Amino acid sequence: MLTSALLARRAGRGGGALLPALALLLAMPRTKPGRAGHWRLALLVSAAFAWGARRVW
């Protein structure tokens, strides 16, 4: 995540589009692995990261 934000900044674009994925990643430790909430949050993180990375690049 940090590497993507730094590369976006270096390319002259803001990394603000990646903030939703970062917020979801920070919420990840509050879910228990193997439970439905954990994998659903993981899917949301991956979707938010893909959306933000596409928007930045």
Tab-separated table of C-alpha atoms in Angstrom:
chain	number	residue	atom	x	y	z
A	1	MET	CA	0.000	0.000	0.000
A	2	LEU	CA	2.740	2.414	0.957
A	3	THR	CA	4.755	1.521	-2.127
A	4	SER	CA	1.751	2.167	-4.364
A	5	ALA	CA	1.135	5.542	-2.753
A	6	LEU	CA	4.807	6.498	-3.132
A	7	LEU	CA	4.861	5.447	-6.773
A	8	ALA	CA	1.691	7.445	-7.419
A	9	ARG	CA	3.248	10.492	-5.785
A	10	ARG	CA	6.420	10.049	-7.826
A	11	ALA	CA	4.351	9.847	-11.021
A	12	GLY	CA	2.832	13.216	-10.129
A	13	ARG	CA	-0.546	11.940	-9.021
A	14	GLY	CA	-2.037	12.027	-5.561
A	15	GLY	CA	-2.413	8.835	-3.618
A	16	GLY	CA	-5.709	9.934	-2.076
A	17	ALA	CA	-7.672	7.378	-4.084
A	18	LEU	CA	-5.933	4.656	-2.075
A	19	LEU	CA	-7.156	5.962	1.286
A	20	PRO	CA	-10.365	3.857	1.364
A	21	ALA	CA	-8.276	0.694	0.995
A	22	LEU	CA	-5.965	1.870	3.770
A	23	ALA	CA	-8.900	2.498	6.099
A	24	LEU	CA	-10.245	-0.986	5.420
A	25	LEU	CA	-6.806	-2.527	6.011
A	26	LEU	CA	-6.604	-0.795	9.366
A	27	ALA	CA	-9.957	-2.364	10.306
A	28	MET	CA	-8.763	-5.863	9.326
A	29	PRO	CA	-7.262	-6.879	12.719
A	30	ARG	CA	-10.689	-6.436	14.322
A	31	THR	CA	-12.055	-9.423	12.406
A	32	LYS	CA	-11.282	-13.044	13.226
A	33	PRO	CA	-9.613	-15.144	10.499
A	34	GLY	CA	-11.787	-17.922	9.117
A	35	ARG	CA	-15.032	-16.122	9.794
A	36	ALA	CA	-17.323	-14.581	7.214
A	37	GLY	CA	-16.541	-11.028	8.327
A	38	HIS	CA	-12.838	-11.530	7.680
A	39	TRP	CA	-13.047	-12.745	4.097
A	40	ARG	CA	-15.755	-10.216	3.260
A	41	LEU	CA	-13.549	-7.410	4.539
A	42	ALA	CA	-10.638	-8.866	2.559
A	43	LEU	CA	-12.761	-8.740	-0.601
A	44	LEU	CA	-13.683	-5.127	0.131
A	45	VAL	CA	-10.013	-4.250	0.660
A	46	SER	CA	-9.013	-5.827	-2.637
A	47	ALA	CA	-11.842	-4.098	-4.500
A	48	ALA	CA	-11.021	-0.719	-2.928
A	49	PHE	CA	-7.338	-1.147	-3.728
A	50	ALA	CA	-8.067	-2.133	-7.343
A	51	TRP	CA	-10.406	0.856	-7.749
A	52	GLY	CA	-7.875	3.249	-6.193
A	53	ALA	CA	-4.936	1.878	-8.167
A	54	ARG	CA	-6.899	2.147	-11.415
A	55	ARG	CA	-7.900	5.703	-10.585
A	56	VAL	CA	-4.325	6.718	-9.699
A	57	TRP	CA	-2.691	5.153	-12.749
